[in-house]
């Protein structure tokens, strides 16, 4: 075995352990926040491939008999643009044969997909699914006609003018793929809640895994999507379905956290904490991972950085890069409060001027010329100054103490 493979094994094993923890947890919903590059996509694969969720040869299992529905970057790979570069007339998305679109379009039609897509993009933008009929030989040797939907076209209506065969943006394309999945998920929940449905459709379904459906939405649509998804999850409270949702977007995470970790008497969503769990997934320099609870507070990147600085001060392990963390906190806080410069949040002298000592530490220490300097040990004076700045912004701007309880 090569050294490279030896280095990769602990990472994959650890993600497998985290996937096992998520799958085996007795929770209705589990929210996982992770920075880009942490390993969310690999975690999603580890969950999907957990032994308890694999039904024999997965490719041969009908969609409505599967144990897990799965949305991730891999789902988007099923849709590929054909730009008609030769004639520049018919621009379309080719849909790779897959169980999701086959079932939604053949069994349910396109109305749900169009409704969701227009809600998250523009009501004048319409996807169209031209059917294709072909003759095949079935398992009994007989010829029969089947209808498929191998492509999707988009048109835009502006006033009385209709523009066919337009190319949509990458963000709109991602929204379209999500709309297909959401239509499928809604239908699955409705079938499971239908007491009159005597079929076995979706009776095996146990988990829904959703990885970052929000990469291209503006904040208004992002919040709307999060609320819609939370409402759907709440409506599925009596189905036995469990949801695992991962994201790198703090706003999306926080909206879901607020919607799902609080009681909602309108939908009978009570004892919410027992139903929803929130986590932070972190990857360390040695390749290991950690999944820590985030139930006690909403998550935001600058709060995480401030927590890291406080923890470093408390444990006596302050490095120069912690000044960079603190400057990041100050910049985001200054923007939120409407200040033009982050320096305006620093301690002031008795004359009412910004402390030049604090400014110098933050400005110089957060812009080291060499990476080796970032991890260098700091003098006692530097450590004291970092602590003074942290205490000032916490006291002045009413930040909560974010250190773990054991510090």
CSV table of C-alpha atoms in Angstrom, one decimal:
chain,number,residue,atom,x,y,z
A,1,UNK,CA,0.0,0.0,0.0
A,2,UNK,CA,1.4,3.4,-0.9
A,3,UNK,CA,1.9,6.2,1.6
A,4,UNK,CA,-0.8,8.2,-0.2
A,5,UNK,CA,-3.4,5.5,0.4
A,6,UNK,CA,-2.2,5.1,4.0
A,7,UNK,CA,-2.8,8.8,4.5
A,8,UNK,CA,-6.3,8.7,3.0
A,9,UNK,CA,-7.6,5.7,5.0
A,10,UNK,CA,-8.0,7.5,8.3
A,11,UNK,CA,-10.1,10.2,6.7
A,12,UNK,CA,-12.5,7.8,5.0
A,13,UNK,CA,-12.7,5.7,8.1
A,14,UNK,CA,-13.6,8.7,10.2
A,15,UNK,CA,-16.2,9.9,7.7
A,16,UNK,CA,-17.7,6.3,7.7
A,17,UNK,CA,-18.0,6.6,11.5
A,18,UNK,CA,-19.7,10.0,11.3
A,19,UNK,CA,-22.1,8.6,8.6
A,20,UNK,CA,-22.9,5.7,10.9
A,21,UNK,CA,-23.6,8.1,13.8
A,22,UNK,CA,-26.0,10.1,11.6
A,23,UNK,CA,-27.8,7.0,10.2
A,24,UNK,CA,-28.2,5.3,13.5
A,25,UNK,CA,-29.2,8.4,15.5
A,26,UNK,CA,-32.9,8.4,16.6
A,27,UNK,CA,-33.5,11.9,15.2
A,28,UNK,CA,-36.2,13.1,12.8
A,29,UNK,CA,-33.8,15.8,11.4
A,30,UNK,CA,-30.1,16.3,11.5
A,31,UNK,CA,-28.5,19.5,10.2
A,32,UNK,CA,-24.8,19.5,9.4
A,33,UNK,CA,-22.9,22.7,8.7
A,34,UNK,CA,-19.4,22.4,7.1
A,35,UNK,CA,-17.1,24.8,5.3
A,36,UNK,CA,-16.5,24.1,1.6
A,37,UNK,CA,-13.7,21.5,1.2
A,38,UNK,CA,-14.4,19.9,4.5
A,39,UNK,CA,-15.8,16.7,3.0
A,40,UNK,CA,-19.6,17.1,2.8
A,41,UNK,CA,-19.8,15.3,-0.6
A,42,UNK,CA,-17.8,12.4,0.6
A,43,UNK,CA,-19.9,12.2,3.7
A,44,UNK,CA,-23.0,12.1,1.6
A,45,UNK,CA,-21.6,9.1,-0.3
A,46,UNK,CA,-20.7,7.4,3.0
A,47,UNK,CA,-24.3,7.8,4.2
A,48,UNK,CA,-25.8,6.6,0.9
A,49,UNK,CA,-23.5,3.5,1.0
A,50,UNK,CA,-24.2,2.7,4.7
A,51,UNK,CA,-25.0,-1.1,4.8
A,52,UNK,CA,-28.4,-0.6,6.3
A,53,UNK,CA,-29.5,1.6,3.4
A,54,UNK,CA,-28.2,-0.5,0.5
A,55,UNK,CA,-31.0,-2.6,-1.0
A,56,UNK,CA,-29.1,-5.3,-2.8
A,57,UNK,CA,-27.9,-4.1,-6.2
A,58,UNK,CA,-28.9,-0.4,-5.9
A,59,UNK,CA,-29.2,0.1,-9.7
A,60,UNK,CA,-31.8,-2.6,-9.9
A,61,UNK,CA,-34.0,-1.4,-7.1
A,62,UNK,CA,-37.1,0.6,-8.2
A,63,UNK,CA,-37.2,4.2,-7.1
A,64,UNK,CA,-40.3,3.7,-4.9
A,65,UNK,CA,-38.7,0.7,-3.2
A,66,UNK,CA,-35.5,2.4,-2.2
A,67,UNK,CA,-34.5,3.1,1.4
A,68,UNK,CA,-32.9,6.5,0.8
A,69,UNK,CA,-33.6,9.5,-1.5
A,70,UNK,CA,-30.4,11.4,-2.2
A,71,UNK,CA,-29.7,14.9,-3.5
A,72,UNK,CA,-26.2,16.2,-4.0
A,73,UNK,CA,-23.7,17.4,-6.6
A,74,UNK,CA,-23.9,14.0,-8.2
A,75,UNK,CA,-27.6,14.6,-8.9
A,76,UNK,CA,-26.8,17.6,-11.0
A,77,UNK,CA,-24.5,15.5,-13.1
A,78,UNK,CA,-27.5,13.8,-14.5
A,79,UNK,CA,-28.3,17.0,-16.5
A,80,UNK,CA,-25.9,18.0,-19.3
A,81,UNK,CA,-26.1,21.1,-21.6
A,82,UNK,CA,-26.3,20.6,-25.3
A,83,UNK,CA,-25.6,24.1,-26.7
A,84,UNK,CA,-26.0,23.2,-30.4
A,85,UNK,CA,-22.7,24.9,-31.2
A,86,UNK,CA,-23.0,23.9,-34.8
A,87,UNK,CA,-26.3,25.6,-35.6
A,88,UNK,CA,-26.9,27.7,-32.5
A,89,UNK,CA,-30.6,27.1,-32.7
A,90,UNK,CA,-31.7,24.5,-30.2
A,91,UNK,CA,-30.2,24.9,-26.7
A,92,UNK,CA,-31.4,22.2,-24.3
A,93,UNK,CA,-30.4,20.1,-21.3
A,94,UNK,CA,-30.0,16.4,-22.0
A,95,UNK,CA,-31.3,14.3,-19.2
A,96,UNK,CA,-29.3,11.2,-18.6
A,97,UNK,CA,-31.5,8.2,-18.0
A,98,UNK,CA,-32.3,8.2,-14.3
A,99,UNK,CA,-34.9,7.0,-11.9
A,100,UNK,CA,-35.8,10.5,-10.5
A,101,UNK,CA,-37.0,12.2,-13.7
A,102,UNK,CA,-38.4,9.0,-15.2
A,103,UNK,CA,-40.7,8.5,-12.2
A,104,UNK,CA,-41.7,12.2,-11.7
A,105,UNK,CA,-42.4,12.9,-15.4
A,106,UNK,CA,-44.0,9.6,-16.3
A,107,UNK,CA,-46.1,9.2,-13.2
A,108,UNK,CA,-46.8,12.8,-12.0
A,109,UNK,CA,-46.2,15.1,-15.0
A,110,UNK,CA,-44.3,18.3,-15.0
A,111,UNK,CA,-46.6,20.7,-13.2
A,112,UNK,CA,-44.8,20.5,-9.8
A,113,UNK,CA,-41.4,21.0,-11.3
A,114,UNK,CA,-42.5,24.0,-13.3
A,115,UNK,CA,-44.2,25.5,-10.2
A,116,UNK,CA,-41.1,25.2,-8.0
A,117,UNK,CA,-38.7,26.3,-10.7
A,118,UNK,CA,-40.6,29.5,-11.4
A,119,UNK,CA,-41.0,30.2,-7.7
A,120,UNK,CA,-37.3,30.2,-7.2
A,121,UNK,CA,-36.3,31.9,-10.4
A,122,UNK,CA,-38.8,33.8,-12.6
A,123,UNK,CA,-42.5,33.0,-13.4
A,124,UNK,CA,-41.8,34.0,-17.0
A,125,UNK,CA,-39.2,31.3,-17.4
A,126,UNK,CA,-40.7,27.9,-18.3
A,127,UNK,CA,-39.1,24.5,-18.7
A,128,UNK,CA,-40.6,22.2,-21.3
A,129,UNK,CA,-40.3,18.4,-21.5
A,130,UNK,CA,-40.9,17.1,-25.1
A,131,UNK,CA,-41.7,13.4,-24.9
A,132,UNK,CA,-40.0,10.8,-27.0
A,133,UNK,CA,-41.7,7.5,-27.9
A,134,UNK,CA,-39.7,4.6,-29.0
A,135,UNK,CA,-40.3,0.9,-29.5
A,136,UNK,CA,-38.5,-1.7,-27.4
A,137,UNK,CA,-38.5,-5.4,-26.9
A,138,UNK,CA,-39.7,-6.3,-23.4
A,139,UNK,CA,-38.5,-9.1,-21.2
A,140,UNK,CA,-41.2,-11.4,-22.7
A,141,UNK,CA,-39.9,-10.8,-26.3
A,142,UNK,CA,-42.8,-8.5,-27.2
A,143,UNK,CA,-42.5,-5.2,-28.9
A,144,UNK,CA,-44.0,-2.2,-27.0
A,145,UNK,CA,-43.9,1.5,-27.1
A,146,UNK,CA,-42.4,3.5,-24.2
A,147,UNK,CA,-42.4,7.2,-23.6
A,148,UNK,CA,-39.3,8.9,-22.2
A,149,UNK,CA,-38.3,12.5,-21.5
A,150,UNK,CA,-34.7,12.7,-22.5
A,151,UNK,CA,-34.3,16.5,-22.7
A,152,UNK,CA,-35.6,19.8,-21.4
A,153,UNK,CA,-36.0,23.1,-23.2
A,154,UNK,CA,-36.5,26.6,-21.7
A,155,UNK,CA,-38.5,29.5,-23.0
A,156,UNK,CA,-38.9,33.0,-21.7
A,157,UNK,CA,-42.1,35.2,-22.1
A,158,UNK,CA,-41.6,38.9,-21.9
A,159,UNK,CA,-44.9,40.7,-22.5
A,160,UNK,CA,-46.4,39.3,-25.7
A,161,UNK,CA,-43.0,38.0,-27.0
A,162,UNK,CA,-42.0,34.4,-26.4
A,163,UNK,CA,-38.3,33.5,-26.7
A,164,UNK,CA,-37.9,29.7,-27.2
A,165,UNK,CA,-34.8,27.6,-26.8
A,166,UNK,CA,-32.9,30.0,-24.5
A,167,UNK,CA,-30.0,29.0,-22.4
A,168,UNK,CA,-30.4,29.5,-18.7
A,169,UNK,CA,-27.7,30.4,-16.2
A,170,UNK,CA,-25.7,27.9,-14.1
A,171,UNK,CA,-27.6,29.1,-11.0
A,172,UNK,CA,-31.0,28.6,-12.8
A,173,UNK,CA,-29.9,25.2,-13.9
A,174,UNK,CA,-29.1,24.2,-10.3
A,175,UNK,CA,-32.5,25.5,-9.2
A,176,UNK,CA,-34.1,23.4,-11.9
A,177,UNK,CA,-32.4,20.2,-10.7
A,178,UNK,CA,-33.5,21.0,-7.2
A,179,UNK,CA,-37.1,21.6,-8.4
A,180,UNK,CA,-37.1,18.1,-9.9
A,181,UNK,CA,-36.0,16.5,-6.6
A,182,UNK,CA,-38.4,18.6,-4.5
A,183,UNK,CA,-41.3,17.5,-6.7
A,184,UNK,CA,-40.3,13.9,-6.2
A,185,UNK,CA,-39.9,14.4,-2.4
A,186,UNK,CA,-43.3,16.1,-2.1
A,187,UNK,CA,-45.0,13.2,-3.9
A,188,UNK,CA,-43.2,10.6,-1.8
A,189,UNK,CA,-44.4,12.3,1.4
A,190,UNK,CA,-48.0,12.6,0.2
A,191,UNK,CA,-48.1,8.9,-0.7
A,192,UNK,CA,-46.7,7.9,2.7
A,193,UNK,CA,-49.3,10.1,4.4
A,194,UNK,CA,-52.2,8.8,2.2
A,195,UNK,CA,-54.2,6.3,4.3
A,196,UNK,CA,-56.1,5.3,1.2
A,197,UNK,CA,-52.9,4.4,-0.8
A,198,UNK,CA,-52.6,0.6,-0.6
A,199,UNK,CA,-49.6,0.3,-2.8
A,200,UNK,CA,-46.1,-0.4,-1.6
A,201,UNK,CA,-44.7,2.8,-3.2
A,202,UNK,CA,-42.1,4.4,-0.9
A,203,UNK,CA,-42.9,2.0,1.9
A,204,UNK,CA,-39.2,1.1,2.2
A,205,UNK,CA,-38.1,4.7,2.3
A,206,UNK,CA,-36.3,5.6,5.5
A,207,UNK,CA,-33.9,8.5,4.8
A,208,UNK,CA,-33.7,11.6,2.8
A,209,UNK,CA,-30.2,13.1,2.3
A,210,UNK,CA,-29.9,16.6,1.0
A,211,UNK,CA,-26.5,18.2,0.3
A,212,UNK,CA,-26.5,22.0,-0.4
A,213,UNK,CA,-29.5,22.8,-2.6
A,214,UNK,CA,-28.8,26.6,-2.2
A,215,UNK,CA,-25.5,27.3,-3.9
A,216,UNK,CA,-27.0,29.8,-6.4
A,217,UNK,CA,-30.0,31.4,-4.7
A,218,UNK,CA,-30.2,35.0,-3.5
A,219,UNK,CA,-30.9,35.5,0.1
A,220,UNK,CA,-34.7,36.0,-0.3
A,221,UNK,CA,-35.2,32.8,-2.3
A,222,UNK,CA,-32.7,31.0,0.0
A,223,UNK,CA,-34.9,31.8,3.0
A,224,UNK,CA,-38.0,30.9,1.1
A,225,UNK,CA,-36.5,27.5,0.1
A,226,UNK,CA,-35.4,26.8,3.7
A,227,UNK,CA,-38.9,27.6,5.0
A,228,UNK,CA,-40.5,25.4,2.3
A,229,UNK,CA,-38.2,22.5,3.1
A,230,UNK,CA,-38.8,22.8,6.8
A,231,UNK,CA,-42.6,22.9,6.3
A,232,UNK,CA,-42.4,19.8,4.2
A,233,UNK,CA,-40.3,18.0,6.8
A,234,UNK,CA,-42.8,19.0,9.5
A,235,UNK,CA,-45.7,17.7,7.4
A,236,UNK,CA,-43.8,14.3,7.2
A,237,UNK,CA,-43.6,14.0,11.0
A,238,UNK,CA,-45.8,10.9,11.0
A,239,UNK,CA,-44.2,9.1,8.1
A,240,UNK,CA,-41.2,7.7,9.8
A,241,UNK,CA,-38.9,9.5,7.4
A,242,UNK,CA,-35.6,10.8,8.7
A,243,UNK,CA,-33.8,13.8,7.1
A,244,UNK,CA,-30.0,14.5,7.0
A,245,UNK,CA,-29.3,18.0,5.5
A,246,UNK,CA,-25.7,19.3,5.0
A,247,UNK,CA,-24.8,22.9,3.9
A,248,UNK,CA,-21.9,25.4,3.8
A,249,UNK,CA,-24.3,28.3,3.9
A,250,UNK,CA,-24.8,29.9,7.4
A,251,UNK,CA,-28.0,31.6,6.5
A,252,UNK,CA,-29.6,28.5,5.2
A,253,UNK,CA,-28.4,26.5,8.2
A,254,UNK,CA,-29.7,29.1,10.6
A,255,UNK,CA,-33.2,29.4,9.0
A,256,UNK,CA,-33.6,25.6,9.1
A,257,UNK,CA,-32.3,25.5,12.6
A,258,UNK,CA,-34.8,28.0,13.8
A,259,UNK,CA,-37.7,26.4,11.9
A,260,UNK,CA,-36.9,22.8,12.9
A,261,UNK,CA,-35.5,23.2,16.4
A,262,UNK,CA,-38.5,25.1,17.8
A,263,UNK,CA,-42.0,24.0,18.5
A,264,UNK,CA,-44.6,24.7,15.8
A,265,UNK,CA,-48.1,24.1,17.1
A,266,UNK,CA,-49.6,24.9,13.7
A,267,UNK,CA,-48.2,21.6,12.3
A,268,UNK,CA,-48.1,19.7,15.5
A,269,UNK,CA,-44.3,19.9,15.6
A,270,UNK,CA,-43.8,19.6,19.3
A,271,UNK,CA,-40.8,18.6,21.4
A,272,UNK,CA,-38.7,19.8,18.5
A,273,UNK,CA,-35.3,19.4,20.2
A,274,UNK,CA,-36.0,15.6,20.4
A,275,UNK,CA,-36.7,15.7,16.6
A,276,UNK,CA,-33.9,17.9,15.3
A,277,UNK,CA,-30.2,18.0,15.9
A,278,UNK,CA,-27.7,20.5,14.6
A,279,UNK,CA,-24.0,19.8,14.1
A,280,UNK,CA,-20.8,21.4,12.9
A,281,UNK,CA,-18.5,19.2,10.8
A,282,UNK,CA,-14.8,20.1,11.0
A,283,UNK,CA,-11.7,18.8,9.3
A,284,UNK,CA,-8.4,19.1,11.0
A,285,UNK,CA,-4.9,19.4,9.6
A,286,UNK,CA,-4.1,15.7,10.3
A,287,UNK,CA,-7.0,14.6,8.1
A,288,UNK,CA,-9.3,13.7,11.0
A,289,UNK,CA,-12.9,14.9,11.4
A,290,UNK,CA,-15.1,16.0,14.2
A,291,UNK,CA,-18.9,16.3,14.4
A,292,UNK,CA,-19.9,18.7,17.3
A,293,UNK,CA,-23.3,19.8,18.5
A,294,UNK,CA,-24.5,23.3,17.5
A,295,UNK,CA,-27.9,23.2,19.2
A,296,UNK,CA,-27.2,25.9,21.8
A,297,UNK,CA,-26.8,28.8,19.4
A,298,UNK,CA,-27.2,29.7,15.7
A,299,UNK,CA,-24.1,29.3,13.6
A,300,UNK,CA,-22.3,32.0,11.8
A,301,UNK,CA,-18.8,32.0,10.4
A,302,UNK,CA,-17.6,35.0,12.4
A,303,UNK,CA,-19.0,33.5,15.6
A,304,UNK,CA,-17.1,30.3,14.9
A,305,UNK,CA,-13.9,32.3,14.4
A,306,UNK,CA,-14.5,34.2,17.6
A,307,UNK,CA,-15.1,31.0,19.4
A,308,UNK,CA,-11.8,29.6,18.1
A,309,UNK,CA,-9.9,32.7,19.3
A,310,UNK,CA,-11.5,32.5,22.8
A,311,UNK,CA,-10.7,28.8,23.0
A,312,UNK,CA,-7.1,29.4,22.1
A,313,UNK,CA,-6.8,32.1,24.7
A,314,UNK,CA,-8.4,29.9,27.3
A,315,UNK,CA,-6.0,27.0,26.6
A,316,UNK,CA,-2.9,29.1,26.2
A,317,UNK,CA,-2.4,28.0,22.6
A,318,UNK,CA,-2.6,31.4,20.8
A,319,UNK,CA,-0.9,31.6,17.4
A,320,UNK,CA,-0.4,34.6,15.1
A,321,UNK,CA,-3.2,33.5,12.8
A,322,UNK,CA,-5.7,34.1,15.6
A,323,UNK,CA,-5.2,37.8,15.0
A,324,UNK,CA,-6.3,37.1,11.4
A,325,UNK,CA,-9.4,35.4,12.8
A,326,UNK,CA,-10.2,38.3,15.0
A,327,UNK,CA,-9.7,40.8,12.1
A,328,UNK,CA,-12.2,38.8,10.1
A,329,UNK,CA,-14.7,39.0,13.0
A,330,UNK,CA,-14.2,42.8,13.2
A,331,UNK,CA,-14.7,43.3,9.5
A,332,UNK,CA,-18.0,41.3,9.4
A,333,UNK,CA,-19.2,43.1,12.6
A,334,UNK,CA,-18.3,46.5,11.2
A,335,UNK,CA,-20.2,45.8,8.0
A,336,UNK,CA,-23.3,44.6,10.0
A,337,UNK,CA,-23.2,47.7,12.2
A,338,UNK,CA,-22.7,50.1,9.3
A,339,UNK,CA,-19.1,51.3,10.0
A,340,UNK,CA,-16.9,52.2,7.1
A,341,UNK,CA,-13.8,50.8,8.8
A,342,UNK,CA,-13.2,47.8,11.1
A,343,UNK,CA,-10.8,49.9,13.1
A,344,UNK,CA,-13.7,51.8,14.5
A,345,UNK,CA,-14.6,48.8,16.7
A,346,UNK,CA,-11.2,48.7,18.4
A,347,UNK,CA,-10.5,50.0,22.0
A,348,UNK,CA,-10.0,53.8,22.2
A,349,UNK,CA,-7.4,55.8,24.2
A,350,UNK,CA,-8.4,58.3,26.8
A,351,UNK,CA,-8.3,60.9,24.1
A,352,UNK,CA,-11.0,59.0,22.1
A,353,UNK,CA,-8.7,57.8,19.4
A,354,UNK,CA,-8.4,54.2,18.2
A,355,UNK,CA,-5.6,52.4,20.1
A,356,UNK,CA,-2.6,52.3,17.8
A,357,UNK,CA,-1.3,49.3,19.7
A,358,UNK,CA,-4.4,47.2,18.9
A,359,UNK,CA,-4.4,48.4,15.3
A,360,UNK,CA,-0.8,47.5,14.8
A,361,UNK,CA,-1.2,44.0,16.2
A,362,UNK,CA,-4.2,43.2,14.1
A,363,UNK,CA,-3.0,44.9,10.9
A,364,UNK,CA,0.5,43.4,10.9
A,365,UNK,CA,-0.1,40.1,12.6
A,366,UNK,CA,-2.9,39.2,10.2
A,367,UNK,CA,-0.8,39.9,7.1
A,368,UNK,CA,2.4,37.8,7.6
A,369,UNK,CA,4.7,37.5,4.6
A,370,UNK,CA,5.5,33.8,5.3
A,371,UNK,CA,3.2,31.0,6.2
A,372,UNK,CA,5.6,29.8,8.8
A,373,UNK,CA,5.0,33.0,10.7
A,374,UNK,CA,1.3,32.3,11.1
A,375,UNK,CA,1.9,29.4,13.5
A,376,UNK,CA,4.7,31.0,15.4
A,377,UNK,CA,4.5,31.4,19.2
A,378,UNK,CA,3.5,34.9,20.5
A,379,UNK,CA,5.0,36.8,23.3
A,380,UNK,CA,3.1,37.4,26.5
A,381,UNK,CA,2.5,41.0,25.4
A,382,UNK,CA,0.9,39.8,22.1
A,383,UNK,CA,-1.3,37.3,23.9
A,384,UNK,CA,-2.4,39.9,26.4
A,385,UNK,CA,-3.2,42.4,23.7
A,386,UNK,CA,-5.3,39.8,21.8
A,387,UNK,CA,-7.2,39.0,25.0
A,388,UNK,CA,-7.8,42.7,25.6
A,389,UNK,CA,-9.2,43.2,22.1
A,390,UNK,CA,-11.5,40.2,22.4
A,391,UNK,CA,-12.8,41.3,25.7
A,392,UNK,CA,-13.4,44.8,24.4
A,393,UNK,CA,-15.5,43.7,21.4
A,394,UNK,CA,-17.5,41.2,23.5
A,395,UNK,CA,-18.3,43.8,26.2
A,396,UNK,CA,-18.8,46.7,23.8
A,397,UNK,CA,-21.0,44.9,21.3
A,398,UNK,CA,-22.7,42.4,23.6
A,399,UNK,CA,-21.3,39.2,22.0
A,400,UNK,CA,-22.1,36.1,23.9
A,401,UNK,CA,-19.2,34.2,25.5
A,402,UNK,CA,-18.7,31.4,23.0
A,403,UNK,CA,-16.1,29.3,24.8
A,404,UNK,CA,-17.0,25.7,25.6
A,405,UNK,CA,-18.4,25.2,29.2
A,406,UNK,CA,-15.3,23.2,30.3
A,407,UNK,CA,-13.0,26.2,29.7
